[in-house]
Amino acid sequence: MNWEMLLHEIETLDSYKRFGKVTRVIGLMIEAKGPESSVGDVCYIHVGGGRKKIAAEVVGFREQHVLLMPFSTVQDIAPGCIVEATGKPLQVKVGMELIGKVLDSLGQPLDGGSLPKGLRSLSIEQEPPNPLLRPPIAEPVEVGVRLIDSLLTVGKGQRVGIFAGSGVGKSTLLGMIARNTNADVNVIALIGERGREVREFIERDLGPEGLSRSIVVVATSDQPALMRIKGAYTATAIAEYFRDKGMNVMLMMDSVTRVAMAQREVGLSIGEPPTTKGYTPSVFAILPKLLERTGTNEHGSITAFYTVLVDGDDMNEPISDTVRGILDGHFVLERNLANKGQYPAINVLKSISRVMNYIIPPEHKAAAERFRQLLSTYMHSEDLINIGAYKRGSSREIDEAIRYYPKLLDFLKQDTHEKFTKEESIHMLLQLVHSG
């Protein structure tokens, strides 16, 4: 036993307990007179004569009253219920033993079991790394999806947004990446998902192979707004723990839009003014703070994929626009490509990896540009070709694009359980563009 650490804990222990009383409940918000606390602190509300405790977080103040948001429902809370302050923000247990586990937003096993021994406590609220201590992204990470590894190469520590409407294949793509990547560990956050989809994702998309090297954090759509927000913070904190151990971590969050919607609920409940599309100012304040926590630091890297649910397939709605401006690249999934049977349904011409050109050799870069040029030429002339208005021989570039198009289309398609190494993907790309 470390006696020095134990003595330090005893000396710094706050032996006072601070209490307050619930005065009213309005919607999701609980107002209490006291206790002395700070924004972000966890409090316990004693209900049923003290036989049960409900965890809540301090989200603001109104005059001399404390505004709290519960981690569960507000049922059983009545005027006069005792509110006990802990004086600490939410902490979760982390460690290597969590790999292969499915957790809730508070870091507890979702199956109701107990946590493994030997874990350490960590606050879920962390500051982003110092910009001057972030090493530049210098090498690619393998994701096992041919289209991404060859045409939209992702670097270790890069943050990418996957933009798509509902039902276009975001979860399937995340499952492929989780199974095929060469990252040391995956941390997957399922935020605001339908309850039905959680088990389907774990068993069908992720599979035993993917789960054996992953930690899954789940906050379903029926849970309170605060739990959905904390799910994103908990997953990010777990990823940061593994990064600080010098590991190459893959963080996948589905979806950041539902985190923003949950923050909007909290903001409106405490009286924030609604702005664009009803989103409150705090939404646009927490997004950069959350997204900037990933990436590289002096110890390791977190390569992050954030899915963005675009409302009505509108890529310029407020959350899409904000997230796209923060991240280091975006992949656009399109419904019309999915309807044609192209999976993954990524529109290569509308997608970009902002670090790709700095981490690939010139030969690979030239081949990727050649592929894009051929595909772009065909897509711009597709209507003329389909109605028979284009005559062969009118343009050498279009004739060449027509000849290549079936090969390009085959290259873009990949079966869900197919896996290609990064080297195989690049070799196939080079073969295709030089096939003549």
Coordinates of C-alpha atoms in Angstrom, one line a residue:
M1 CA 0.0 0.0 0.0
N2 CA 1.2 3.5 -0.8
W3 CA 1.1 5.2 2.6
E4 CA 2.2 8.6 1.3
M5 CA -0.7 8.7 -1.1
L6 CA -3.1 7.5 1.6
L7 CA -2.0 10.3 4.0
H8 CA -2.3 12.9 1.2
E9 CA -5.9 11.7 0.6
I10 CA -6.7 12.0 4.3
E11 CA -5.2 15.4 4.6
T12 CA -7.1 16.8 1.6
L13 CA -10.4 15.1 2.4
D14 CA -13.3 17.5 2.9
S15 CA -15.0 16.2 6.0
Y16 CA -18.0 18.5 5.6
K17 CA -21.2 17.4 3.8
R18 CA -23.2 20.2 2.2
F19 CA -26.9 19.8 1.8
G20 CA -29.8 21.7 0.1
K21 CA -33.5 21.2 -0.6
V22 CA -35.5 20.8 -3.8
T23 CA -37.8 23.8 -4.2
R24 CA -39.4 23.0 -7.6
V25 CA -39.2 20.9 -10.8
I26 CA -39.9 22.3 -14.2
G27 CA -39.7 19.9 -17.1
L28 CA -36.2 18.4 -17.0
M29 CA -34.8 21.0 -14.6
I30 CA -34.7 20.7 -10.8
E31 CA -34.3 23.9 -8.7
A32 CA -32.8 23.6 -5.2
K33 CA -32.0 26.1 -2.4
G34 CA -28.4 25.1 -1.9
P35 CA -26.1 23.2 -1.5
E36 CA -22.8 25.1 -2.1
S37 CA -21.5 23.7 -5.4
S38 CA -20.0 24.6 -8.8
V39 CA -21.2 24.1 -12.3
G40 CA -20.4 20.5 -13.4
D41 CA -20.5 19.1 -9.9
V42 CA -22.4 15.9 -9.2
C43 CA -25.1 16.0 -6.5
Y44 CA -27.3 13.3 -5.0
I45 CA -31.0 13.9 -4.5
H46 CA -32.4 11.7 -1.7
V47 CA -36.0 10.5 -2.5
G48 CA -38.4 8.0 -0.8
G49 CA -37.4 9.0 2.7
G50 CA -33.7 8.7 1.9
R51 CA -34.0 5.0 0.7
K52 CA -33.0 6.0 -2.9
K53 CA -30.5 8.5 -4.4
I54 CA -30.8 10.1 -7.8
A55 CA -27.6 11.5 -9.3
A56 CA -27.8 15.0 -10.9
E57 CA -25.4 17.6 -12.2
V58 CA -25.3 21.3 -11.5
V59 CA -25.9 23.0 -14.8
G60 CA -26.4 26.6 -13.7
F61 CA -27.7 29.1 -11.1
R62 CA -30.7 31.4 -10.8
E63 CA -30.3 34.1 -8.1
Q64 CA -29.5 32.0 -4.9
H65 CA -30.9 28.7 -6.3
V66 CA -29.0 25.8 -7.9
L67 CA -30.2 24.4 -11.2
L68 CA -29.8 20.6 -11.5
M69 CA -30.3 18.2 -14.3
P70 CA -30.8 14.5 -13.4
F71 CA -29.0 11.5 -15.0
S72 CA -32.2 9.6 -14.8
T73 CA -35.9 10.6 -14.8
V74 CA -37.4 13.2 -12.4
Q75 CA -40.0 10.7 -11.1
D76 CA -40.2 10.5 -7.2
I77 CA -38.6 13.9 -6.8
A78 CA -40.7 16.2 -4.6
P79 CA -40.4 19.6 -2.9
G80 CA -38.2 19.3 0.2
C81 CA -36.1 16.3 -1.0
I82 CA -32.6 16.6 0.4
V83 CA -29.8 17.5 -2.2
E84 CA -26.3 16.3 -1.2
A85 CA -23.3 17.9 -2.8
T86 CA -20.2 15.8 -3.7
G87 CA -18.0 18.7 -4.7
K88 CA -16.7 16.7 -7.7
P89 CA -17.5 16.4 -11.4
L90 CA -18.5 13.1 -12.8
Q91 CA -15.7 10.5 -12.8
V92 CA -15.5 7.1 -14.6
K93 CA -13.2 4.1 -14.0
V94 CA -10.8 3.4 -16.8
G95 CA -8.2 0.7 -17.5
M96 CA -7.0 -2.0 -20.0
E97 CA -9.5 -4.4 -18.4
L98 CA -12.4 -2.4 -20.0
I99 CA -11.5 -3.7 -23.5
G100 CA -14.3 -5.9 -24.8
K101 CA -16.9 -4.2 -22.4
V102 CA -20.2 -2.4 -23.3
L103 CA -20.7 0.5 -20.9
D104 CA -23.4 3.2 -20.2
S105 CA -22.7 6.9 -20.0
L106 CA -21.5 6.7 -16.4
G107 CA -19.0 4.1 -17.2
Q108 CA -21.0 1.2 -15.7
P109 CA -21.4 -2.2 -17.5
L110 CA -24.6 -2.1 -19.5
D111 CA -25.4 -5.7 -18.7
G112 CA -25.7 -4.9 -15.0
G113 CA -22.4 -6.7 -14.1
S114 CA -19.6 -5.3 -12.0
L115 CA -16.5 -3.5 -13.2
P116 CA -13.2 -5.3 -13.3
K117 CA -10.7 -4.8 -10.5
G118 CA -7.6 -2.5 -10.9
L119 CA -9.2 0.4 -12.7
R120 CA -8.4 4.1 -11.9
S121 CA -10.8 7.0 -11.6
L122 CA -10.7 9.8 -14.3
S123 CA -12.7 13.0 -14.7
I124 CA -14.7 13.0 -18.0
E125 CA -14.0 16.8 -18.3
Q126 CA -10.5 17.3 -19.7
E127 CA -8.9 20.1 -21.5
P128 CA -7.7 19.7 -25.2
P129 CA -4.0 19.2 -25.6
N130 CA -1.8 22.3 -25.9
P131 CA -1.5 23.1 -29.7
L132 CA 2.3 23.4 -29.4
L133 CA 2.5 19.9 -27.9
R134 CA 0.6 18.3 -30.8
P135 CA 3.0 16.5 -33.2
P136 CA 2.0 17.0 -36.8
I137 CA 0.2 14.1 -38.5
A138 CA 2.9 12.2 -40.3
E139 CA 1.8 8.7 -41.1
P140 CA -1.4 7.0 -42.5
V141 CA -3.7 4.8 -40.4
E142 CA -5.2 1.7 -42.0
V143 CA -9.0 1.5 -41.9
G144 CA -9.5 -1.6 -44.2
V145 CA -11.9 0.2 -46.5
R146 CA -10.4 0.3 -50.0
L147 CA -12.0 3.6 -51.0
I148 CA -10.8 5.4 -47.9
D149 CA -7.3 4.0 -47.7
S150 CA -6.6 4.8 -51.4
L151 CA -8.6 7.9 -52.3
L152 CA -9.3 9.6 -48.9
T153 CA -6.2 8.5 -46.8
V154 CA -6.6 9.1 -43.1
G155 CA -3.6 10.0 -40.9
K156 CA -3.0 8.9 -37.3
G157 CA -4.6 11.5 -35.1
Q158 CA -6.8 12.9 -37.9
R159 CA -10.5 13.8 -37.1
V160 CA -13.0 13.1 -39.8
G161 CA -16.7 13.8 -40.1
I162 CA -19.0 11.2 -41.8
F163 CA -22.0 13.2 -43.1
A164 CA -25.2 11.4 -44.1
G165 CA -28.9 11.3 -43.8
S166 CA -30.6 8.5 -41.9
G167 CA -30.4 4.9 -43.3
V168 CA -27.5 5.5 -45.7
G169 CA -25.0 3.2 -44.1
K170 CA -23.1 5.2 -41.4
S171 CA -23.2 2.4 -38.7
T172 CA -22.3 -0.2 -41.3
L173 CA -19.2 1.8 -42.3
L174 CA -18.2 2.4 -38.7
G175 CA -18.5 -1.4 -38.1
M176 CA -16.2 -2.1 -41.1
I177 CA -13.6 0.4 -39.9
A178 CA -13.7 -1.0 -36.3
R179 CA -13.2 -4.6 -37.6
N180 CA -10.5 -3.8 -40.2
T181 CA -8.4 -1.0 -38.7
N182 CA -4.9 -1.6 -37.4
A183 CA -5.4 0.8 -34.4
D184 CA -4.5 -0.6 -31.0
V185 CA -7.9 -0.1 -29.5
N186 CA -11.4 1.2 -30.6
V187 CA -13.6 3.3 -28.5
I188 CA -17.2 3.5 -29.9
A189 CA -19.8 5.9 -28.7
L190 CA -23.4 5.2 -29.7
I191 CA -25.2 8.4 -28.7
G192 CA -29.0 8.7 -29.2
E193 CA -29.3 5.4 -31.0
R194 CA -32.5 3.3 -31.1
G195 CA -32.4 0.6 -28.4
R196 CA -33.0 -2.0 -31.1
E197 CA -29.9 -0.9 -33.0
V198 CA -27.4 -1.2 -30.2
R199 CA -27.3 -5.0 -30.0
E200 CA -27.6 -5.2 -33.8
F201 CA -24.5 -3.0 -34.2
I202 CA -22.5 -5.0 -31.6
E203 CA -23.4 -8.4 -33.0
R204 CA -23.8 -7.8 -36.7
D205 CA -21.7 -4.7 -37.7
L206 CA -19.0 -5.0 -35.0
G207 CA -18.9 -8.7 -34.5
P208 CA -16.9 -10.7 -31.9
E209 CA -13.6 -9.8 -33.7
G210 CA -14.3 -6.1 -33.5
L211 CA -15.7 -6.2 -29.9
S212 CA -12.6 -8.0 -28.7
R213 CA -10.5 -4.9 -29.3
S214 CA -13.2 -2.3 -28.6
I215 CA -14.9 -0.5 -25.7
V216 CA -18.5 0.5 -26.5
V217 CA -20.3 3.4 -24.7
V218 CA -24.1 3.5 -25.2
A219 CA -26.7 6.2 -24.5
T220 CA -29.9 5.4 -26.2
S221 CA -32.5 7.9 -27.4
D222 CA -34.9 7.3 -24.5
Q223 CA -32.3 8.4 -21.9
P224 CA -32.3 11.9 -20.5
A225 CA -30.4 14.6 -22.4
L226 CA -27.6 14.8 -19.8
M227 CA -26.9 11.1 -20.2
R228 CA -26.5 11.5 -24.0
I229 CA -24.1 14.4 -23.5
K230 CA -22.1 12.5 -20.9
G231 CA -21.9 9.4 -23.2
A232 CA -19.8 11.5 -25.6
Y233 CA -17.6 12.9 -22.8
T234 CA -17.1 9.5 -21.2
A235 CA -16.0 7.9 -24.5
T236 CA -13.6 10.8 -25.2
A237 CA -12.1 10.5 -21.7
I238 CA -11.6 6.7 -22.2
A239 CA -9.9 7.3 -25.5
E240 CA -7.7 10.0 -23.9
Y241 CA -6.6 7.5 -21.2
F242 CA -5.3 5.0 -23.9
R243 CA -3.7 7.8 -25.9
D244 CA -1.8 8.9 -22.8
K245 CA -0.4 5.4 -22.5
G246 CA 1.2 5.9 -25.9
M247 CA -1.4 3.9 -27.9
N248 CA -2.9 4.5 -31.3
V249 CA -6.6 4.9 -30.6
M250 CA -9.6 4.9 -32.9
L251 CA -12.6 6.8 -31.6
M252 CA -16.0 6.5 -33.4
M253 CA -19.0 8.6 -32.3
D254 CA -22.4 8.0 -33.8
S255 CA -23.6 10.7 -33.8
V256 CA -22.3 14.1 -32.8
T257 CA -25.7 15.6 -34.0
R258 CA -27.5 13.9 -31.2
V259 CA -25.0 15.3 -28.7
A260 CA -25.8 18.8 -30.0
M261 CA -29.6 18.1 -29.8
A262 CA -29.2 16.9 -26.2
Q263 CA -27.2 20.1 -25.3
R264 CA -30.0 22.1 -27.0
E265 CA -32.5 20.4 -24.6
V266 CA -30.4 21.3 -21.6
G267 CA -29.8 24.9 -22.8
L268 CA -33.5 25.6 -23.4
S269 CA -34.4 24.1 -20.0
I270 CA -32.1 26.5 -18.1
G271 CA -33.4 29.5 -20.1
E272 CA -30.8 30.0 -22.9
P273 CA -32.2 31.9 -25.9
P274 CA -32.7 29.7 -29.0
T275 CA -30.7 30.8 -32.1
T276 CA -30.3 29.1 -35.5
K277 CA -32.8 26.2 -35.9
G278 CA -33.5 26.4 -32.1
Y279 CA -29.9 25.6 -31.1
T280 CA -28.7 27.5 -28.1
P281 CA -25.3 29.3 -27.9
S282 CA -23.9 26.6 -25.6
V283 CA -24.2 24.0 -28.4
F284 CA -21.7 25.9 -30.5
A285 CA -19.5 26.4 -27.4
I286 CA -19.2 22.7 -26.4
L287 CA -18.7 21.3 -30.0
P288 CA -15.2 22.6 -30.5
K289 CA -14.2 21.8 -26.9
L290 CA -15.3 18.2 -27.4
L291 CA -13.9 17.7 -30.9
E292 CA -10.6 19.3 -30.1
R293 CA -9.9 16.9 -27.3
T294 CA -9.1 14.1 -29.9
G295 CA -6.1 14.1 -32.2
T296 CA -2.4 13.8 -31.4
N297 CA -0.5 14.7 -28.2
E298 CA 3.1 14.1 -27.0
H299 CA 2.2 10.5 -26.0
G300 CA 0.0 8.9 -28.7
S301 CA -2.9 9.6 -31.0
I302 CA -6.7 9.5 -31.3
T303 CA -8.0 9.1 -34.8
A304 CA -11.6 10.1 -34.6
F305 CA -14.6 9.5 -36.9
Y306 CA -17.7 11.5 -36.0
T307 CA -21.0 10.8 -37.8
V308 CA -23.2 13.9 -38.5
L309 CA -26.8 13.2 -39.2
V310 CA -27.7 15.8 -41.8
D311 CA -31.3 17.1 -41.4
G312 CA -33.2 16.4 -44.7
D313 CA -29.8 15.7 -46.4
D314 CA -29.0 19.4 -46.1
M315 CA -25.2 19.6 -45.8
N316 CA -25.3 23.3 -44.8
E317 CA -27.5 23.0 -41.7
P318 CA -26.0 24.6 -38.5
I319 CA -24.4 21.5 -36.9
S320 CA -23.0 20.1 -40.2
D321 CA -21.5 23.5 -41.0
T322 CA -19.9 23.9 -37.6
V323 CA -18.5 20.4 -37.4
R324 CA -17.1 20.5 -40.9
G325 CA -15.2 23.7 -40.0
I326 CA -13.6 22.1 -36.9
L327 CA -12.6 18.7 -38.3
D328 CA -9.7 17.7 -40.6
G329 CA -11.8 16.2 -43.4
H330 CA -15.3 15.0 -44.3
F331 CA -16.8 12.0 -46.0
V332 CA -20.2 12.5 -47.6
L333 CA -22.5 9.5 -47.9
E334 CA -25.3 10.0 -50.4
R335 CA -28.7 8.4 -50.6
N336 CA -28.7 8.2 -54.4
L337 CA -25.4 6.2 -54.4
A338 CA -26.9 3.8 -51.8
N339 CA -30.0 3.4 -53.9
K340 CA -27.8 2.4 -56.9
G341 CA -26.2 -0.3 -54.7
Q342 CA -22.9 1.4 -54.2
Y343 CA -21.6 0.5 -50.7
P344 CA -20.0 2.3 -48.9
A345 CA -22.1 5.1 -50.5
I346 CA -19.3 7.7 -50.2
N347 CA -19.3 10.5 -52.8
V348 CA -15.5 10.7 -53.5
L349 CA -15.9 14.0 -55.4
K350 CA -17.6 15.8 -52.5
S351 CA -15.3 14.2 -49.8
I352 CA -11.9 15.3 -48.7
S353 CA -9.1 14.3 -46.3
R354 CA -7.2 17.5 -45.4
V355 CA -4.0 15.8 -44.4
M356 CA -3.8 13.2 -47.2
N357 CA -1.4 15.1 -49.5
Y358 CA 1.1 15.4 -46.6
I359 CA 1.3 11.7 -45.7
I360 CA 1.3 9.8 -49.0
P361 CA 4.1 9.4 -51.6
P362 CA 3.9 11.3 -54.9
E363 CA 3.0 8.2 -57.0
H364 CA 0.0 7.5 -54.8
K365 CA -1.1 11.2 -54.9
A366 CA -0.9 11.2 -58.7
A367 CA -3.0 8.0 -59.0
A368 CA -5.7 9.4 -56.6
E369 CA -5.9 12.6 -58.6
R370 CA -6.1 10.7 -61.9
F371 CA -9.0 8.6 -60.5
R372 CA -10.9 11.7 -59.4
Q373 CA -10.3 13.3 -62.8
L374 CA -11.7 10.3 -64.6
L375 CA -14.7 10.0 -62.3
S376 CA -15.4 13.8 -62.4
T377 CA -15.3 13.8 -66.2
Y378 CA -17.8 11.0 -66.4
M379 CA -20.2 12.4 -63.8
H380 CA -20.3 15.9 -65.6
S381 CA -21.3 14.2 -68.8
E382 CA -23.5 11.4 -67.4
D383 CA -26.8 12.9 -68.5
L384 CA -25.6 13.4 -72.1
I385 CA -24.2 9.8 -72.2
N386 CA -27.4 8.3 -70.7
I387 CA -29.8 10.0 -73.2
G388 CA -27.5 9.2 -76.1
A389 CA -26.7 12.8 -76.9
Y390 CA -23.0 12.3 -76.7
K391 CA -21.2 11.0 -79.8
R392 CA -18.0 9.0 -79.3
G393 CA -15.0 10.8 -80.6
S394 CA -16.3 14.3 -79.7
S395 CA -13.9 14.5 -76.7
R396 CA -10.9 12.3 -75.9
E397 CA -11.3 12.9 -72.1
I398 CA -15.0 11.8 -72.1
D399 CA -14.2 8.7 -74.3
E400 CA -11.5 7.8 -71.8
A401 CA -13.8 8.3 -68.8
I402 CA -16.5 6.1 -70.4
R403 CA -14.0 3.3 -71.0
Y404 CA -12.7 3.5 -67.4
Y405 CA -16.1 4.0 -65.6
P406 CA -17.1 0.3 -65.0
K407 CA -13.6 -0.3 -63.4
L408 CA -14.0 2.9 -61.3
L409 CA -17.4 1.8 -60.1
D410 CA -16.1 -1.7 -59.2
F411 CA -13.2 -0.1 -57.2
L412 CA -15.6 2.0 -55.2
K413 CA -17.8 -0.9 -54.1
Q414 CA -16.8 -3.2 -51.2
D415 CA -18.7 -5.9 -49.5
T416 CA -19.3 -5.4 -45.7
H417 CA -17.1 -8.3 -44.7
E418 CA -14.4 -7.8 -47.3
K419 CA -11.1 -6.5 -46.0
F420 CA -8.2 -5.0 -47.9
T421 CA -4.9 -3.9 -46.4
K422 CA -3.7 -0.4 -47.1
E423 CA -0.9 -1.8 -49.4
E424 CA -3.5 -3.9 -51.4
S425 CA -5.8 -0.9 -51.8
I426 CA -3.0 1.4 -53.1
H427 CA -1.7 -1.4 -55.4
M428 CA -5.2 -1.9 -56.9
L429 CA -5.5 1.9 -57.4
L430 CA -2.2 2.1 -59.2
Q431 CA -3.1 -0.9 -61.4
L432 CA -6.5 0.6 -62.3
V433 CA -5.3 4.1 -63.4
H434 CA -2.3 2.6 -65.4
S435 CA -4.4 -0.1 -67.0
G436 CA -5.0 2.0 -70.2

